[in-house]
Amino acid sequence: MICFPNAKINLGLQILKKRKDGFHEIKTCMYPIAVKDALEIHKNASFSFKQSGKTLDNAPEDNIIVKTYQLLKRKIPEIPALRMRLLKNIPFGAGLGGGSADAAFAMYTIVKLLELPISEQQQEEWIAEIGSDCAFFIKNKPAMASGRGEILTPIELDLSTYTIQLIAPQIHVSTATAYSGVKPNPEASSIEDILKKDITTWKETLINDFEKSVFAKEPILKEIKNQLYTGGALYASMSGSGSSIFGIFPKNKKANIKMDIGFEEFID
């Protein structure tokens, strides 16, 4: 069975407070985009996992897909051995949730392949044990995320009449470093209310709280955002804790990005 885990972007991201468990309370809108990996899963005599495409910075046995299989095996010991193959295309360390998507799609596909009686809600609860963003990709529809990112509320939002241009430079932003530079703001405006307004108003009101500190460390990211606006973006932002930057344009429009470092460009 083959599936295609897709990335997400964040429309606004608020750091509301530091929690007693060490995590941060956040609020953000997650929106799926058509930048995809490919994952193949079959029953097999023994477990195996291989990954090709982009090179990740962890060992195969530490891949989040392997951890997802191990989690399911703990929950349901009779699950058989599987052969799993991942073709990695989504940039990692880019705030796009590529690893989280791989984990969620792995769980969803294993459940479907083995015809396990596990509801979407149960899958969301289990996959949240792997990572905060993972639960979003089970339903894979626009949603407001709160708590650590695992509390999801569906939101009516359709950007299909626009073009999304995504720029992923060869820069890795550590999530821990990004969090260390932000100051929580519990009085932030409602992202839901902002998203209900015309997209031309988002530029001044729909803010990613990570941008200030991350842009200070990596000014090229701010330059990309500026180039997107200069090129006609109606709204531009960093996704998650970075380093990817996206712009939302009128249909079939995009900016001509010029940089001295390598980058990948995706159009949705």
Tab-separated table of N, CA, C and O in Angstrom, residues 50-168:
chain	number	residue	atom	x	y	z
A	50	LYS	N	13.525	1.332	5.069
A	50	LYS	CA	14.560	1.989	4.289
A	50	LYS	C	14.053	3.342	3.842
A	50	LYS	O	12.859	3.518	3.584
A	51	GLN	N	14.981	4.281	3.746
A	51	GLN	CA	14.630	5.639	3.346
A	51	GLN	C	15.558	6.107	2.242
A	51	GLN	O	16.774	5.876	2.281
A	52	SER	N	14.999	6.768	1.233
A	52	SER	CA	15.783	7.348	0.140
A	52	SER	C	15.314	8.777	-0.079
A	52	SER	O	14.428	9.271	0.609
A	53	GLY	N	15.917	9.437	-1.057
A	53	GLY	CA	15.581	10.843	-1.279
A	53	GLY	C	16.452	11.729	-0.419
A	53	GLY	O	17.664	11.503	-0.301
A	54	LYS	N	15.868	12.708	0.218
A	54	LYS	CA	16.628	13.615	1.080
A	54	LYS	C	17.253	12.838	2.244
A	54	LYS	O	16.634	11.950	2.830
A	55	THR	N	18.481	13.206	2.578
A	55	THR	CA	19.178	12.571	3.690
A	55	THR	C	18.769	13.219	5.001
A	55	THR	O	18.876	14.436	5.169
A	56	LEU	N	18.285	12.403	5.932
A	56	LEU	CA	17.881	12.903	7.242
A	56	LEU	C	19.055	12.849	8.205
A	56	LEU	O	20.062	12.184	7.955
A	57	ASP	N	18.906	13.565	9.331
A	57	ASP	CA	20.015	13.660	10.276
A	57	ASP	C	19.883	12.666	11.429
A	57	ASP	O	20.454	12.869	12.496
A	58	ASN	N	19.132	11.577	11.218
A	58	ASN	CA	19.068	10.548	12.244
A	58	ASN	C	19.235	9.172	11.615
A	58	ASN	O	19.088	9.005	10.398
A	59	ALA	N	19.531	8.197	12.430
A	59	ALA	CA	19.717	6.832	11.945
A	59	ALA	C	18.363	6.242	11.557
A	59	ALA	O	17.323	6.631	12.118
A	60	PRO	N	18.337	5.290	10.596
A	60	PRO	CA	17.062	4.704	10.165
A	60	PRO	C	16.237	4.147	11.316
A	60	PRO	O	15.010	4.292	11.328
A	61	GLU	N	16.906	3.527	12.293
A	61	GLU	CA	16.160	2.939	13.414
A	61	GLU	C	15.512	3.994	14.310
A	61	GLU	O	14.643	3.684	15.129
A	62	ASP	N	15.955	5.245	14.175
A	62	ASP	CA	15.377	6.341	14.958
A	62	ASP	C	14.341	7.137	14.177
A	62	ASP	O	13.808	8.127	14.684
A	63	ASN	N	14.054	6.708	12.936
A	63	ASN	CA	13.083	7.434	12.121
A	63	ASN	C	11.715	7.416	12.782
A	63	ASN	O	11.311	6.436	13.409
A	64	ILE	N	10.981	8.486	12.625
A	64	ILE	CA	9.680	8.627	13.269
A	64	ILE	C	8.681	7.584	12.778
A	64	ILE	O	7.761	7.190	13.508
A	65	ILE	N	8.863	7.071	11.573
A	65	ILE	CA	7.994	6.010	11.057
A	65	ILE	C	8.238	4.716	11.827
A	65	ILE	O	7.295	3.987	12.173
A	66	VAL	N	9.493	4.411	12.102
A	66	VAL	CA	9.830	3.234	12.903
A	66	VAL	C	9.227	3.367	14.302
A	66	VAL	O	8.668	2.410	14.857
A	67	LYS	N	9.329	4.553	14.876
A	67	LYS	CA	8.760	4.786	16.207
A	67	LYS	C	7.237	4.613	16.193
A	67	LYS	O	6.643	4.136	17.169
A	68	THR	N	6.604	4.987	15.092
A	68	THR	CA	5.158	4.807	14.971
A	68	THR	C	4.794	3.334	14.937
A	68	THR	O	3.841	2.895	15.604
A	69	TYR	N	5.538	2.549	14.164
A	69	TYR	CA	5.305	1.104	14.133
A	69	TYR	C	5.505	0.500	15.525
A	69	TYR	O	4.694	-0.326	15.984
A	70	GLN	N	6.565	0.905	16.211
A	70	GLN	CA	6.836	0.382	17.546
A	70	GLN	C	5.725	0.748	18.523
A	70	GLN	O	5.353	-0.056	19.381
A	71	LEU	N	5.177	1.967	18.386
A	71	LEU	CA	4.064	2.382	19.230
A	71	LEU	C	2.850	1.490	18.999
A	71	LEU	O	2.220	1.005	19.951
A	72	LEU	N	2.502	1.264	17.729
A	72	LEU	CA	1.368	0.403	17.420
A	72	LEU	C	1.600	-1.025	17.915
A	72	LEU	O	0.670	-1.684	18.394
A	73	LYS	N	2.834	-1.478	17.821
A	73	LYS	CA	3.171	-2.835	18.273
A	73	LYS	C	2.980	-2.964	19.780
A	73	LYS	O	2.554	-4.016	20.282
A	74	ARG	N	3.284	-1.896	20.516
A	74	ARG	CA	3.051	-1.916	21.972
A	74	ARG	C	1.556	-1.918	22.284
A	74	ARG	O	1.116	-2.585	23.218
A	75	LYS	N	0.808	-1.155	21.500
A	75	LYS	CA	-0.633	-1.067	21.737
A	75	LYS	C	-1.338	-2.358	21.313
A	75	LYS	O	-2.286	-2.812	21.980
A	76	ILE	N	-0.890	-2.917	20.182
A	76	ILE	CA	-1.522	-4.110	19.613
A	76	ILE	C	-0.410	-5.113	19.269
A	76	ILE	O	0.089	-5.133	18.137
A	77	PRO	N	0.017	-5.946	20.228
A	77	PRO	CA	1.171	-6.826	20.027
A	77	PRO	C	1.046	-7.788	18.849
A	77	PRO	O	2.067	-8.231	18.296
A	78	GLU	N	-0.174	-8.123	18.426
A	78	GLU	CA	-0.336	-9.090	17.337
A	78	GLU	C	-0.110	-8.501	15.949
A	78	GLU	O	-0.189	-9.224	14.942
A	79	ILE	N	0.194	-7.212	15.871
A	79	ILE	CA	0.491	-6.609	14.562
A	79	ILE	C	1.677	-7.338	13.922
A	79	ILE	O	2.706	-7.542	14.562
A	80	PRO	N	1.561	-7.722	12.651
A	80	PRO	CA	2.648	-8.471	11.993
A	80	PRO	C	3.811	-7.570	11.601
A	80	PRO	O	3.731	-6.340	11.682
A	81	ALA	N	4.883	-8.204	11.154
A	81	ALA	CA	6.042	-7.472	10.645
A	81	ALA	C	5.671	-6.783	9.337
A	81	ALA	O	4.823	-7.264	8.567
A	82	LEU	N	6.322	-5.643	9.077
A	82	LEU	CA	6.038	-4.865	7.882
A	82	LEU	C	7.332	-4.464	7.186
A	82	LEU	O	8.372	-4.300	7.829
A	83	ARG	N	7.231	-4.289	5.878
A	83	ARG	CA	8.330	-3.696	5.103
A	83	ARG	C	7.893	-2.287	4.737
A	83	ARG	O	6.847	-2.088	4.121
A	84	MET	N	8.721	-1.281	5.109
A	84	MET	CA	8.346	0.118	4.931
A	84	MET	C	9.452	0.836	4.162
A	84	MET	O	10.637	0.711	4.491
A	85	ARG	N	9.046	1.590	3.136
A	85	ARG	CA	10.005	2.319	2.307
A	85	ARG	C	9.545	3.773	2.193
A	85	ARG	O	8.414	4.041	1.773
A	86	LEU	N	10.419	4.713	2.539
A	86	LEU	CA	10.093	6.134	2.501
A	86	LEU	C	10.950	6.845	1.464
A	86	LEU	O	12.183	6.733	1.485
A	87	LEU	N	10.317	7.571	0.561
A	87	LEU	CA	11.011	8.481	-0.350
A	87	LEU	C	10.795	9.885	0.188
A	87	LEU	O	9.676	10.407	0.166
A	88	LYS	N	11.870	10.498	0.702
A	88	LYS	CA	11.767	11.787	1.390
A	88	LYS	C	11.947	12.935	0.403
A	88	LYS	O	12.972	13.045	-0.268
A	89	ASN	N	10.921	13.797	0.356
A	89	ASN	CA	10.944	14.964	-0.527
A	89	ASN	C	10.685	16.263	0.228
A	89	ASN	O	11.221	17.311	-0.125
A	90	ILE	N	9.871	16.201	1.284
A	90	ILE	CA	9.564	17.403	2.064
A	90	ILE	C	10.826	17.850	2.807
A	90	ILE	O	11.445	17.052	3.510
A	91	PRO	N	11.226	19.108	2.666
A	91	PRO	CA	12.394	19.595	3.427
A	91	PRO	C	12.166	19.423	4.928
A	91	PRO	O	11.058	19.626	5.428
A	92	PHE	N	13.222	19.018	5.639
A	92	PHE	CA	13.091	18.846	7.078
A	92	PHE	C	13.789	19.993	7.799
A	92	PHE	O	14.637	20.674	7.243
A	93	GLY	N	13.393	20.219	9.055
A	93	GLY	CA	13.898	21.381	9.779
A	93	GLY	C	13.424	22.667	9.147
A	93	GLY	O	14.083	23.700	9.222
A	94	ALA	N	12.230	22.618	8.539
A	94	ALA	CA	11.731	23.758	7.763
A	94	ALA	C	10.376	24.244	8.245
A	94	ALA	O	9.774	25.110	7.611
A	95	GLY	N	9.855	23.676	9.339
A	95	GLY	CA	8.561	24.108	9.853
A	95	GLY	C	7.382	23.631	9.033
A	95	GLY	O	6.308	24.223	9.080
A	96	LEU	N	7.564	22.530	8.290
A	96	LEU	CA	6.526	22.032	7.394
A	96	LEU	C	5.855	20.762	7.901
A	96	LEU	O	4.938	20.246	7.255
A	97	GLY	N	6.309	20.242	9.028
A	97	GLY	CA	5.682	19.061	9.610
A	97	GLY	C	5.901	17.791	8.833
A	97	GLY	O	5.105	16.842	8.953
A	98	GLY	N	6.973	17.713	8.060
A	98	GLY	CA	7.195	16.529	7.225
A	98	GLY	C	7.330	15.243	8.015
A	98	GLY	O	6.756	14.208	7.648
A	99	GLY	N	8.084	15.278	9.108
A	99	GLY	CA	8.229	14.088	9.944
A	99	GLY	C	6.913	13.700	10.592
A	99	GLY	O	6.552	12.521	10.649
A	100	SER	N	6.191	14.695	11.087
A	100	SER	CA	4.887	14.435	11.704
A	100	SER	C	3.924	13.818	10.701
A	100	SER	O	3.153	12.906	11.031
A	101	ALA	N	3.955	14.304	9.467
A	101	ALA	CA	3.097	13.752	8.416
A	101	ALA	C	3.465	12.305	8.133
A	101	ALA	O	2.586	11.444	7.997
A	102	ASP	N	4.765	12.004	8.063
A	102	ASP	CA	5.195	10.628	7.824
A	102	ASP	C	4.663	9.699	8.906
A	102	ASP	O	4.179	8.600	8.622
A	103	ALA	N	4.742	10.134	10.162
A	103	ALA	CA	4.271	9.309	11.276
A	103	ALA	C	2.768	9.084	11.183
A	103	ALA	O	2.282	7.950	11.311
A	104	ALA	N	2.004	10.145	10.976
A	104	ALA	CA	0.548	10.024	10.932
A	104	ALA	C	0.088	9.180	9.749
A	104	ALA	O	-0.800	8.328	9.886
A	105	PHE	N	0.687	9.403	8.582
A	105	PHE	CA	0.315	8.612	7.421
A	105	PHE	C	0.708	7.155	7.592
A	105	PHE	O	0.007	6.252	7.120
A	106	ALA	N	1.833	6.910	8.274
A	106	ALA	CA	2.225	5.531	8.558
A	106	ALA	C	1.169	4.853	9.415
A	106	ALA	O	0.725	3.731	9.122
A	107	MET	N	0.732	5.529	10.483
A	107	MET	CA	-0.294	4.941	11.347
A	107	MET	C	-1.592	4.718	10.574
A	107	MET	O	-2.169	3.618	10.617
A	108	TYR	N	-2.048	5.732	9.862
A	108	TYR	CA	-3.312	5.629	9.129
A	108	TYR	C	-3.256	4.492	8.108
A	108	TYR	O	-4.214	3.719	7.955
A	109	THR	N	-2.121	4.355	7.421
A	109	THR	CA	-1.984	3.343	6.377
A	109	THR	C	-1.877	1.944	6.973
A	109	THR	O	-2.439	0.985	6.425
A	110	ILE	N	-1.163	1.797	8.080
A	110	ILE	CA	-1.080	0.494	8.744
A	110	ILE	C	-2.459	0.051	9.213
A	110	ILE	O	-2.854	-1.111	9.051
A	111	VAL	N	-3.204	0.973	9.797
A	111	VAL	CA	-4.568	0.663	10.250
A	111	VAL	C	-5.428	0.188	9.076
A	111	VAL	O	-6.171	-0.796	9.174
A	112	LYS	N	-5.298	0.875	7.946
A	112	LYS	CA	-6.082	0.513	6.764
A	112	LYS	C	-5.609	-0.812	6.173
A	112	LYS	O	-6.423	-1.681	5.831
A	113	LEU	N	-4.294	-0.992	6.068
A	113	LEU	CA	-3.721	-2.212	5.484
A	113	LEU	C	-4.121	-3.452	6.278
A	113	LEU	O	-4.486	-4.486	5.701
A	114	LEU	N	-4.055	-3.346	7.598
A	114	LEU	CA	-4.324	-4.493	8.468
A	114	LEU	C	-5.778	-4.558	8.925
A	114	LEU	O	-6.148	-5.447	9.696
A	115	GLU	N	-6.584	-3.599	8.463
A	115	GLU	CA	-8.010	-3.545	8.811
A	115	GLU	C	-8.213	-3.573	10.319
A	115	GLU	O	-9.029	-4.333	10.856
A	116	LEU	N	-7.453	-2.704	11.004
A	116	LEU	CA	-7.539	-2.633	12.457
A	116	LEU	C	-8.742	-1.790	12.872
A	116	LEU	O	-9.004	-0.743	12.271
A	117	PRO	N	-9.469	-2.193	13.896
A	117	PRO	CA	-10.648	-1.442	14.336
A	117	PRO	C	-10.278	-0.266	15.237
A	117	PRO	O	-10.607	-0.215	16.421
A	118	ILE	N	-9.591	0.702	14.646
A	118	ILE	CA	-9.119	1.865	15.408
A	118	ILE	C	-9.708	3.115	14.761
A	118	ILE	O	-9.472	3.387	13.578
A	119	SER	N	-10.457	3.890	15.520
A	119	SER	CA	-11.104	5.085	15.000
A	119	SER	C	-10.086	6.187	14.724
A	119	SER	O	-8.950	6.145	15.220
A	120	GLU	N	-10.503	7.201	13.947
A	120	GLU	CA	-9.637	8.364	13.712
A	120	GLU	C	-9.294	9.046	15.023
A	120	GLU	O	-8.157	9.481	15.218
A	121	GLN	N	-10.272	9.147	15.920
A	121	GLN	CA	-10.008	9.792	17.208
A	121	GLN	C	-8.939	9.041	17.995
A	121	GLN	O	-8.044	9.650	18.585
A	122	GLN	N	-9.013	7.705	17.985
A	122	GLN	CA	-8.001	6.912	18.692
A	122	GLN	C	-6.638	7.087	18.045
A	122	GLN	O	-5.609	7.179	18.731
A	123	GLN	N	-6.612	7.119	16.715
A	123	GLN	CA	-5.348	7.330	16.011
A	123	GLN	C	-4.741	8.677	16.385
A	123	GLN	O	-3.528	8.790	16.589
A	124	GLU	N	-5.575	9.711	16.462
A	124	GLU	CA	-5.085	11.040	16.845
A	124	GLU	C	-4.480	11.016	18.244
A	124	GLU	O	-3.423	11.608	18.481
A	125	GLU	N	-5.145	10.333	19.163
A	125	GLU	CA	-4.642	10.265	20.539
A	125	GLU	C	-3.327	9.501	20.606
A	125	GLU	O	-2.387	9.923	21.294
A	126	TRP	N	-3.242	8.397	19.891
A	126	TRP	CA	-2.016	7.599	19.931
A	126	TRP	C	-0.861	8.315	19.242
A	126	TRP	O	0.251	8.363	19.773
A	127	ILE	N	-1.098	8.880	18.060
A	127	ILE	CA	-0.005	9.488	17.320
A	127	ILE	C	0.508	10.745	18.004
A	127	ILE	O	1.667	11.140	17.832
A	128	ALA	N	-0.330	11.385	18.845
A	128	ALA	CA	0.129	12.551	19.609
A	128	ALA	C	1.227	12.174	20.593
A	128	ALA	O	1.988	13.039	21.037
A	129	GLU	N	1.332	10.889	20.933
A	129	GLU	CA	2.427	10.427	21.792
A	129	GLU	C	3.768	10.500	21.061
A	129	GLU	O	4.829	10.570	21.687
A	130	ILE	N	3.731	10.494	19.742
A	130	ILE	CA	4.958	10.575	18.934
A	130	ILE	C	5.414	12.020	18.777
A	130	ILE	O	6.609	12.327	18.870
A	131	GLY	N	4.479	12.943	18.545
A	131	GLY	CA	4.843	14.344	18.349
A	131	GLY	C	3.616	15.234	18.354
A	131	GLY	O	2.510	14.795	18.000
A	132	SER	N	3.811	16.483	18.732
A	132	SER	CA	2.689	17.406	18.922
A	132	SER	C	1.909	17.676	17.637
A	132	SER	O	0.684	17.827	17.663
A	133	ASP	N	2.597	17.765	16.498
A	133	ASP	CA	1.929	18.098	15.240
A	133	ASP	C	1.283	16.888	14.571
A	133	ASP	O	0.503	17.051	13.632
A	134	CYS	N	1.607	15.695	15.034
A	134	CYS	CA	1.243	14.494	14.283
A	134	CYS	C	-0.260	14.320	14.105
A	134	CYS	O	-0.733	13.917	13.036
A	135	ALA	N	-1.012	14.618	15.158
A	135	ALA	CA	-2.454	14.348	15.113
A	135	ALA	C	-3.146	15.094	13.969
A	135	ALA	O	-4.125	14.596	13.401
A	136	PHE	N	-2.636	16.256	13.618
A	136	PHE	CA	-3.248	17.051	12.546
A	136	PHE	C	-3.376	16.253	11.255
A	136	PHE	O	-4.362	16.373	10.516
A	137	PHE	N	-2.377	15.419	10.953
A	137	PHE	CA	-2.316	14.760	9.653
A	137	PHE	C	-3.208	13.527	9.551
A	137	PHE	O	-3.291	12.931	8.477
A	138	ILE	N	-3.869	13.124	10.636
A	138	ILE	CA	-4.803	12.009	10.537
A	138	ILE	C	-6.020	12.426	9.704
A	138	ILE	O	-6.374	11.771	8.723
A	139	LYS	N	-6.668	13.526	10.062
A	139	LYS	CA	-7.764	14.049	9.224
A	139	LYS	C	-7.214	14.870	8.061
A	139	LYS	O	-7.811	14.941	6.986
A	140	ASN	N	-6.086	15.565	8.290
A	140	ASN	CA	-5.379	16.276	7.220
A	140	ASN	C	-6.251	17.351	6.571
A	140	ASN	O	-6.275	17.505	5.356
A	141	LYS	N	-6.973	18.089	7.410
A	141	LYS	CA	-7.810	19.193	6.940
A	141	LYS	C	-7.487	20.433	7.765
A	141	LYS	O	-6.978	20.321	8.884
A	142	PRO	N	-7.754	21.645	7.224
A	142	PRO	CA	-7.451	22.870	7.971
A	142	PRO	C	-8.017	22.812	9.383
A	142	PRO	O	-9.167	22.408	9.584
A	143	ALA	N	-7.184	23.202	10.360
A	143	ALA	CA	-7.623	23.119	11.752
A	143	ALA	C	-6.870	24.129	12.596
A	143	ALA	O	-5.703	24.443	12.329
A	144	MET	N	-7.541	24.624	13.621
A	144	MET	CA	-6.874	25.383	14.662
A	144	MET	C	-6.243	24.386	15.622
A	144	MET	O	-6.883	23.418	16.036
A	145	ALA	N	-4.981	24.613	15.951
A	145	ALA	CA	-4.264	23.740	16.872
A	145	ALA	C	-3.911	24.531	18.123
A	145	ALA	O	-3.407	25.652	18.042
A	146	SER	N	-4.189	23.939	19.273
A	146	SER	CA	-3.861	24.582	20.544
A	146	SER	C	-3.223	23.555	21.471
A	146	SER	O	-2.918	22.434	21.057
A	147	GLY	N	-3.024	23.936	22.745
A	147	GLY	CA	-2.248	23.089	23.639
A	147	GLY	C	-0.809	23.063	23.163
A	147	GLY	O	-0.210	24.111	22.888
A	148	ARG	N	-0.230	21.870	23.023
A	148	ARG	CA	1.103	21.718	22.434
A	148	ARG	C	1.044	21.660	20.914
A	148	ARG	O	2.072	21.545	20.253
A	149	GLY	N	-0.188	21.735	20.393
A	149	GLY	CA	-0.427	21.580	18.965
A	149	GLY	C	-1.279	20.373	18.666
A	149	GLY	O	-1.658	20.129	17.521
A	150	GLU	N	-1.600	19.596	19.717
A	150	GLU	CA	-2.322	18.337	19.539
A	150	GLU	C	-3.834	18.478	19.698
A	150	GLU	O	-4.586	17.567	19.351
A	151	ILE	N	-4.310	19.635	20.221
A	151	ILE	CA	-5.748	19.863	20.381
A	151	ILE	C	-6.252	20.554	19.116
A	151	ILE	O	-5.872	21.694	18.824
A	152	LEU	N	-7.089	19.858	18.371
A	152	LEU	CA	-7.464	20.317	17.035
A	152	LEU	C	-8.943	20.674	16.953
A	152	LEU	O	-9.797	19.937	17.440
A	153	THR	N	-9.217	21.802	16.312
A	153	THR	CA	-10.588	22.244	16.068
A	153	THR	C	-10.714	22.572	14.586
A	153	THR	O	-10.003	23.450	14.084
A	154	PRO	N	-11.583	21.872	13.840
A	154	PRO	CA	-11.721	22.146	12.403
A	154	PRO	C	-12.080	23.605	12.143
A	154	PRO	O	-12.781	24.239	12.928
A	155	ILE	N	-11.573	24.128	11.034
A	155	ILE	CA	-11.887	25.494	10.636
A	155	ILE	C	-12.188	25.512	9.141
A	155	ILE	O	-11.523	24.819	8.355
A	156	GLU	N	-13.201	26.267	8.754
A	156	GLU	CA	-13.549	26.389	7.330
A	156	GLU	C	-12.587	27.385	6.682
A	156	GLU	O	-12.647	28.578	6.953
A	157	LEU	N	-11.685	26.870	5.860
A	157	LEU	CA	-10.704	27.732	5.192
A	157	LEU	C	-10.291	27.071	3.889
A	157	LEU	O	-9.845	25.923	3.881
A	158	ASP	N	-10.435	27.784	2.789
A	158	ASP	CA	-10.121	27.242	1.468
A	158	ASP	C	-9.252	28.243	0.709
A	158	ASP	O	-9.710	29.338	0.378
A	159	LEU	N	-8.008	27.871	0.458
A	159	LEU	CA	-7.081	28.731	-0.282
A	159	LEU	C	-6.855	28.227	-1.708
A	159	LEU	O	-5.882	28.624	-2.348
A	160	SER	N	-7.739	27.368	-2.195
A	160	SER	CA	-7.534	26.747	-3.506
A	160	SER	C	-7.635	27.742	-4.658
A	160	SER	O	-7.179	27.453	-5.771
A	161	THR	N	-8.214	28.908	-4.412
A	161	THR	CA	-8.307	29.915	-5.475
A	161	THR	C	-7.047	30.783	-5.537
A	161	THR	O	-6.975	31.707	-6.351
A	162	TYR	N	-6.069	30.483	-4.682
A	162	TYR	CA	-4.798	31.215	-4.658
A	162	TYR	C	-3.655	30.270	-5.021
A	162	TYR	O	-3.818	29.044	-5.055
A	163	THR	N	-2.503	30.841	-5.303
A	163	THR	CA	-1.263	30.072	-5.472
A	163	THR	C	-0.394	30.268	-4.241
A	163	THR	O	-0.194	31.402	-3.795
A	164	ILE	N	0.099	29.163	-3.679
A	164	ILE	CA	1.015	29.224	-2.542
A	164	ILE	C	2.417	28.912	-3.047
A	164	ILE	O	2.661	27.846	-3.617
A	165	GLN	N	3.314	29.854	-2.872
A	165	GLN	CA	4.718	29.682	-3.246
A	165	GLN	C	5.523	29.464	-1.973
A	165	GLN	O	5.489	30.285	-1.060
A	166	LEU	N	6.223	28.344	-1.917
A	166	LEU	CA	6.987	27.978	-0.730
A	166	LEU	C	8.475	27.996	-1.054
A	166	LEU	O	8.912	27.380	-2.032
A	167	ILE	N	9.244	28.709	-0.244
A	167	ILE	CA	10.695	28.786	-0.406
A	167	ILE	C	11.349	28.132	0.803
A	167	ILE	O	11.117	28.543	1.944
A	168	ALA	N	12.156	27.107	0.549
A	168	ALA	CA	12.836	26.388	1.625
A	168	ALA	C	14.349	26.534	1.426
A	168	ALA	O	14.954	25.786	0.654
